[in-house]
Every structure is written in C-alpha cells, then in structure tokens.
Coordinates of C-alpha atoms in Angstrom, one line a residue:
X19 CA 0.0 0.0 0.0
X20 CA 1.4 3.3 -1.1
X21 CA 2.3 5.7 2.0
X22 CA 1.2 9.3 1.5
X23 CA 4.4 11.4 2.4
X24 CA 3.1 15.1 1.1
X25 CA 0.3 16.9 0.4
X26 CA 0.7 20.7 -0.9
X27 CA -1.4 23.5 -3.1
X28 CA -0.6 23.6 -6.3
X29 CA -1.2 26.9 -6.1
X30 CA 1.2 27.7 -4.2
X31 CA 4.0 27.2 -7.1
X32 CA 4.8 30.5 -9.0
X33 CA 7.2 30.5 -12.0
X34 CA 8.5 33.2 -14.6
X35 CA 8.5 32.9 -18.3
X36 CA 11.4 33.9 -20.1
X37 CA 13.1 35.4 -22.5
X38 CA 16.3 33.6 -24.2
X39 CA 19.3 35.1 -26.4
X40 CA 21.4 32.3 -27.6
X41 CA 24.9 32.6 -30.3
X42 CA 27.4 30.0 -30.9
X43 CA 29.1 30.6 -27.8
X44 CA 26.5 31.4 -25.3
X45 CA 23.5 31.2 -24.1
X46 CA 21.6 34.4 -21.9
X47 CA 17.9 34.1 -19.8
X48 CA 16.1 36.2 -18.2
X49 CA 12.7 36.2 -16.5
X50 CA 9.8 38.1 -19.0
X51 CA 6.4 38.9 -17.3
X52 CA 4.2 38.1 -14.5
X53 CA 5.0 35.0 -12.4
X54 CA 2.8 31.6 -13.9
X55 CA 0.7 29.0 -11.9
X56 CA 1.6 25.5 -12.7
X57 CA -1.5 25.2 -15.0
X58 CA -0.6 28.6 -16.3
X59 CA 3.0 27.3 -17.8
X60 CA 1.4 24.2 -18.9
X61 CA -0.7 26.1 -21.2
X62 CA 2.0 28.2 -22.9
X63 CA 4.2 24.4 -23.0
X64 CA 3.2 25.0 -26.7
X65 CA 5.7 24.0 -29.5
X66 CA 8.0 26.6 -30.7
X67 CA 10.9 26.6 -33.8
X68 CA 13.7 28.8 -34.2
X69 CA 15.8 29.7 -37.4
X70 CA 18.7 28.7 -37.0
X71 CA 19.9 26.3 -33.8
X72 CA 23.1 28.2 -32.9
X73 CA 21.4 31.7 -32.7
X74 CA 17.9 33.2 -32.2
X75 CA 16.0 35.1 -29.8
X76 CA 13.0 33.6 -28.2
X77 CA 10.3 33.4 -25.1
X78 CA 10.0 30.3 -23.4
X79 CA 7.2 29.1 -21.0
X80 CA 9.8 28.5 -18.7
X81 CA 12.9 27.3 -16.9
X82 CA 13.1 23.5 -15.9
X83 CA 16.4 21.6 -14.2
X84 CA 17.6 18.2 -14.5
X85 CA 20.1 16.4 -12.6
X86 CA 22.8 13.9 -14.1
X87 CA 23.0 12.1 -10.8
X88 CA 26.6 9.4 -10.4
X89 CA 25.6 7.3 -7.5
X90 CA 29.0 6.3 -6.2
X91 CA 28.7 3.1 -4.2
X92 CA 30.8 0.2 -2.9
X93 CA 33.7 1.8 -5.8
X94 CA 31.4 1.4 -8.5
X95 CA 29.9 4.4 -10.1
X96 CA 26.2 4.4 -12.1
X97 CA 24.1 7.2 -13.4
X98 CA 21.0 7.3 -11.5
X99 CA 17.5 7.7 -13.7
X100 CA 13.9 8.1 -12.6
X101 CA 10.4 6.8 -14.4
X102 CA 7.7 8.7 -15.2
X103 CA 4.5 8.7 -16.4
X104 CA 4.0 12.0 -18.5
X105 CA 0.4 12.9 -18.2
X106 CA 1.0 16.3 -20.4
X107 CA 2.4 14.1 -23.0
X108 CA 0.6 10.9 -23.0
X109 CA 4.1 8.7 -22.1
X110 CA 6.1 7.0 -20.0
X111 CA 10.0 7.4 -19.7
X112 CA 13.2 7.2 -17.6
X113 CA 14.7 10.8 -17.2
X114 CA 17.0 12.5 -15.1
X115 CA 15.8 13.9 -11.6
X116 CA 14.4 17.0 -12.6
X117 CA 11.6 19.7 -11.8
X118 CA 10.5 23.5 -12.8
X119 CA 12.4 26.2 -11.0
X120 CA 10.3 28.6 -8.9
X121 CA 10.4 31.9 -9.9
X122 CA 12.4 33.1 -6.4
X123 CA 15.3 30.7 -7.8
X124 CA 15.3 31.9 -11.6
X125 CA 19.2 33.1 -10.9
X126 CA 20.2 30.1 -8.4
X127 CA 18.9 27.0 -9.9
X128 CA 21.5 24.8 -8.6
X129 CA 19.0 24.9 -5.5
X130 CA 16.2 23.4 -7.7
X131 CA 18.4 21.3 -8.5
X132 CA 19.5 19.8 -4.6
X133 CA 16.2 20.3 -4.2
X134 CA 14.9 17.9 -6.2
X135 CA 17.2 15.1 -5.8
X136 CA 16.1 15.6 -1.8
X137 CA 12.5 14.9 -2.9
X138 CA 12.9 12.7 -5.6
X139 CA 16.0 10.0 -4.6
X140 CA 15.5 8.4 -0.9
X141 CA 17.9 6.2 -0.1
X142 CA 17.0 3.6 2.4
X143 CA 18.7 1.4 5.3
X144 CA 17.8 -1.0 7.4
X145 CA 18.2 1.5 10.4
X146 CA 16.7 4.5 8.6
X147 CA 16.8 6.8 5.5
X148 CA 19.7 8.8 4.8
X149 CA 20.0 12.0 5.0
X150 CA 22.9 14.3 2.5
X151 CA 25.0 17.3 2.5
X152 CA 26.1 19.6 -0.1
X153 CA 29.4 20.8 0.5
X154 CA 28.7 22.2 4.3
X155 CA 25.3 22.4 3.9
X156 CA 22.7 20.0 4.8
X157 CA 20.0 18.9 1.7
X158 CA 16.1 19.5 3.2
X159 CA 14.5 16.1 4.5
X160 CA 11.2 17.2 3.0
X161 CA 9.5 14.1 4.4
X162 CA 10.7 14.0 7.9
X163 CA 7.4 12.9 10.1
X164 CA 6.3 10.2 7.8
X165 CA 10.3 9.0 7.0
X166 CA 12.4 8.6 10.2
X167 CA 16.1 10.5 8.5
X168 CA 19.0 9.1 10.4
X169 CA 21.4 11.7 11.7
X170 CA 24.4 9.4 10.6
X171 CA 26.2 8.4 8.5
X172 CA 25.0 10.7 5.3
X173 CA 25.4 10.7 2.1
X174 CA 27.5 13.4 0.3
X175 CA 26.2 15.6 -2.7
X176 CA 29.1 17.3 -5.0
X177 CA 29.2 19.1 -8.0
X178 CA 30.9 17.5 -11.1
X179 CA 32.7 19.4 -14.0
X180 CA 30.1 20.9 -16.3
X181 CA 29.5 22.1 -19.8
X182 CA 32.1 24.2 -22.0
X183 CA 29.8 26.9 -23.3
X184 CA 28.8 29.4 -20.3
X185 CA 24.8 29.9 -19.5
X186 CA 24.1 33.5 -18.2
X187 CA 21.2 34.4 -16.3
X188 CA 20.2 38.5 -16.8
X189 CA 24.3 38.6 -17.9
X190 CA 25.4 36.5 -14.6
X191 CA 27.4 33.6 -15.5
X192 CA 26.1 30.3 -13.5
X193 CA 29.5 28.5 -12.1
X194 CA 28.4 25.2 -12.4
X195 CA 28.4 25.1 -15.7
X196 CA 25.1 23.1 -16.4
X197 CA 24.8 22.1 -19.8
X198 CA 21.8 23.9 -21.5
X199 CA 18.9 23.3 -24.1
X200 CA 15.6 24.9 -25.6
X201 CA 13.5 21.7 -26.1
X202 CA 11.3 23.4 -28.7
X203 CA 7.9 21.2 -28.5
X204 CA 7.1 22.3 -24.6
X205 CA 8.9 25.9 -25.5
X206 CA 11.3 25.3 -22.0
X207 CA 14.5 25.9 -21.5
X208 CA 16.5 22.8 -19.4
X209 CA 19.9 23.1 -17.6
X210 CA 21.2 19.9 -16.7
X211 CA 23.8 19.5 -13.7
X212 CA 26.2 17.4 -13.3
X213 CA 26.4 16.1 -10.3
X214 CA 28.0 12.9 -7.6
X215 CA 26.2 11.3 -4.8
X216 CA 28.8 9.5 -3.0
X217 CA 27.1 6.3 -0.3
X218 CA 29.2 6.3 2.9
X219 CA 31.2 3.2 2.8
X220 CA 29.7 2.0 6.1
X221 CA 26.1 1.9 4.8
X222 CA 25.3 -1.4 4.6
X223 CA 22.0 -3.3 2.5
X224 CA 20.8 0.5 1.0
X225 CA 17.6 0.2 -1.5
X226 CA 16.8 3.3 -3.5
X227 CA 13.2 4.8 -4.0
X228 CA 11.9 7.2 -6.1
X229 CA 9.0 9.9 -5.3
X230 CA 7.3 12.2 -7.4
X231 CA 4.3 14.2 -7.2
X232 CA 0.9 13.8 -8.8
X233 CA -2.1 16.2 -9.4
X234 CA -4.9 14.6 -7.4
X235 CA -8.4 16.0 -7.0
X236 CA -6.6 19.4 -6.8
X237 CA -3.6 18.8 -4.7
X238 CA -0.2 17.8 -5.2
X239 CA 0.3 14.4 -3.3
X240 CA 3.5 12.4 -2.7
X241 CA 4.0 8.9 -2.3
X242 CA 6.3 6.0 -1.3
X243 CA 5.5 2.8 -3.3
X244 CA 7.4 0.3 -2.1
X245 CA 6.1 -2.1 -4.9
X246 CA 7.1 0.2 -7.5
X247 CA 10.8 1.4 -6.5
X248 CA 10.9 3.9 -10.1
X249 CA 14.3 4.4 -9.8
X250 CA 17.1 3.0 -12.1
X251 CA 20.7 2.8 -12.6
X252 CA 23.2 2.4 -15.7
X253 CA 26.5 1.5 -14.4
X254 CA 29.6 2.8 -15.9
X255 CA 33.5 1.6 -16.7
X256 CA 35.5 4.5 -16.6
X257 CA 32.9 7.1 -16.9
X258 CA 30.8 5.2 -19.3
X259 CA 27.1 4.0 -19.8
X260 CA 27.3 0.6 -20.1
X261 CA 23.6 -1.4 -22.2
X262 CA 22.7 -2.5 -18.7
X263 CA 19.7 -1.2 -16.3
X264 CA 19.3 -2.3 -12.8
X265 CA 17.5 -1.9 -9.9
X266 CA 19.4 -1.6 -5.9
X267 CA 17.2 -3.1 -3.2
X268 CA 18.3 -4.3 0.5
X269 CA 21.8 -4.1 -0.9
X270 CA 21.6 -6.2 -4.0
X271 CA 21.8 -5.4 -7.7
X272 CA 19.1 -6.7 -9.9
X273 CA 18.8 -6.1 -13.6
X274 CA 15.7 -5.0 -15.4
X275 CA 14.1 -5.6 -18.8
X276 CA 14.7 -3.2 -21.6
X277 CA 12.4 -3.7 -24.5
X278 CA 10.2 -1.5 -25.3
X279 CA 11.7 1.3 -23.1
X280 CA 12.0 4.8 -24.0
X281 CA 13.9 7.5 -22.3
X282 CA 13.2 11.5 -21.6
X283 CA 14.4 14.1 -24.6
X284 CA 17.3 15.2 -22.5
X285 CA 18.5 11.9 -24.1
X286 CA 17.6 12.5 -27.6
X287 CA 19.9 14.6 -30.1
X288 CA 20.8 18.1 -29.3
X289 CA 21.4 20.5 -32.3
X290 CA 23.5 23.6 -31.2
X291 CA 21.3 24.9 -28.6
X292 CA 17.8 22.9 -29.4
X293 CA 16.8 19.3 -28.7
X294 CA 13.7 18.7 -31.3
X295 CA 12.7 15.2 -29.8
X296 CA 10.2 14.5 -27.1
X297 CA 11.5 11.1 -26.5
X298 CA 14.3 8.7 -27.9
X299 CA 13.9 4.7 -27.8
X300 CA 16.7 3.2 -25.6
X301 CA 17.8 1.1 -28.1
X302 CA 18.3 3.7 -30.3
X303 CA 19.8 5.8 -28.2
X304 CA 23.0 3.3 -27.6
X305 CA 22.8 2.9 -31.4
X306 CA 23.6 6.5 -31.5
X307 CA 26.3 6.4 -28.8
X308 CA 27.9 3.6 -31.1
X309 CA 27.9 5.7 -33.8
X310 CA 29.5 8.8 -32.0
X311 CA 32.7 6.3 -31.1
X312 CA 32.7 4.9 -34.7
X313 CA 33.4 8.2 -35.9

C-alpha cells in the first residue's frame, strides 16, 4: 500500500516565463512577465521553432532543471534515472531527476536542482533513510514525520565538471556550468547538472526509492510505493554508460528488462542549442552512442 508522504497546493508554485538570447558561444535568460501558476505554464508548453539552432532570440514558458546524478557506491559508479509517467504528454520514460524552477530561484537554480534530488531519490537502510550534505550544507529532509532521517552516516552531494559553453542568467554567469537546451515542442528551457552522490562506505543493505508528485483532486500528493521502486541505474566503466539497467534493493543489484523502453528528450539529439525530440527509444539511443565512437 502506497504511504502518503506530502500533500501541498498547487497553487502555491509560481514561475516566470522567459526570455532567451542564444549565439554559438552562449547562451543568456532572463525572466519576462508576470509570475505563472503550474497550469498557467502548462498552457504556454506550446511548441516553438527557431531559425537557426546556434542563434535566435525567443520566449520560453519556462525554466526547468535536471540532474545527471553518479551514484558512487561500494567503488562502483552508475548514473542514477527516474520513471515517469508523462500525463502532459501521453508517455512513460526514464529521465533525469528533474523539476520546474520557482520563480524566487530563476538566478540560483543549482537549489532546484538539490532540491529535487532531496524529494525525488531516498535512499533507504535497514536503520533508517539517509540523510545528504552539499558541501557544508545540509540537503532538506522534506519528508521528515512520515520517513524517520537518520542523523548518521549521510550521504555526500558534489558538484561535477560541467558544460564548456557558459549559460548566463540576466548577464550572470552560472558556475556550475550546467549544460543547456531549448526543447522546442514544450517551448522550455532545461539546464542539466552534473552532479556525484557518493554512499558512505559504512552503509550497509541501501535500497533506492523514487518519489514524485501527482495532481490529485486538486492537490499535489507524494507517495512512497514500495512495490514500484521507479528508480534506475546504468553502471559505468570508466565514466561510461554501459547497455545495462538495474535496480538496488536491501543491498543487491538486480537487472531490469529493456524492450520497449524509451527514455526522456534530454537523451535524444541536441542541435546547437535545441533538442527537437520528445523522446528517444533506448535502443536507439546506444545505437547513436555507437555511432559517435565509430566516428
């Protein structure tokens, strides 16, 4: 039976539409307007084009972060991915952790961005779920009633090396370097971090949970599923996705069907600064990967 962790307004979420310069070498946002309800933004999610993929001048419905999540456990790295059913578009995928940023974070979306992998990846022990720091600081425990957080060990949340071309924000460079992209069919711009989430070594038997939110009789409600874990991993070798997908519960690997699969557009093709794809097959996404190291 699925445990009700959350129950919020939707009303409550504000964002700002933007407005988006973009040359070969960089890309500029800013916010444009009045802040947008959640329903608000879904409505202007409309498709867009541009002409030309390297430069053009645009307004978006708004600004959306994903994390590229390394789980780093037991000296063995894998990308961490999430599935979702898309009611807005009618699928289901595995994508990145990821969320809309709230208008008060427009210029700091790296906070989205620990935000979400707070909310979204719980990782579980035997004595308790864990709780993470970035840097010095500790990540929210946004379910702490209904989940009992242990106070140690934690896990520890880092920033990786990020994209070459700089994004600016009203002319403000963002540090991190998150790699950015217009996906033109929901008119939003996406920054994707890349991040580490390193598991203490003395965690012992963790299993790994995802939670999302879902529109229900006018609330936003989040639940734990224990039956339906929704969270994946790809392990790498030196950095690299390997054609594997697995699942970590009570400390054990377990690997999980493929066919038929289909993963989120951050996935898919970019073009300069646009992605054009809603989705991309899995198997045709390591056919493209091949490609790429054949040339």
């Amino acid at each position: 039976m699925p445990t009700v962790l959350l129950r919020k307004s939707p009303t409550a979420f504000k964002t700002l539409p933007l407005y988006v310069e973009a040359n070969p070498d960089r890309l500029n946002y800013q916010s444009l307007g009045r802040p947008l309800n959640f329903g608000e933004v879904i409505e202007r999610r409309r498709p867009v084009e541009v002409p030309s993929t390297h430069r053009f001048a645009l307004e978006l419905a708004n600004l959306g972060v994903s994390v590229r999540l390394t789980l780093g456990w037991q000296d063995r790295e894998y990308w961490v991915l999430v599935r979702q059913q898309r009611l807005d578009r009618g699928d289901v995928v595995l994508k990145l952790i990821s969320g809309y940023v709230p208008a008060h974070e427009l210029n700091l979306p790296l906070l989205t961005a620990i935000q979400e992998i707070a909310e979204e990846c719980l990782l579980e022990t035997p004595e308790g779920w864990l709780s993470g720091r970035f840097g010095d600081t500790w990540l929210p425990a946004p379910y702490e009633g209904p989940l009992q957080y242990r106070e140690t060990p934690h896990f520890s949340l880092a920033s990786l090396t990020g994209a070459t071309r700089p994004v600016h924000c009203s002319e403000r460079v963002l540090m991190e370097r998150p790699r950015a992209y217009v996906h033109l069919p929901t008119a939003s711009l996406q920054l994707v971090y890349d991040m580490r989430l390193e598991v203490p070594k003395d965690v012992h038997r963790p299993s790994l949970f995802h939670v999302d939110e879902r529109l229900e009789d006018g609330e936003l409600v989040a639940r734990l599923d224990r039956s339906q874990a929704d969270l994946y991993l790809i392990p790498l070798q030196h950095g690299e996705p390997q054609e594997q997908l697995l699942q970590l519960h009570n400390g054990r690997l377990s690997p999980v069907a493929t066919r038929g699969l289909w993963l989120s557009e951050s996935f898919a093709p970019q073009d300069g600064w646009v992605v054009r794809d809603e989705r991309i097959r899995w198997k045709d996404w390591w056919i493209g990967r091949a490609l790429a190291v054949a040339r």
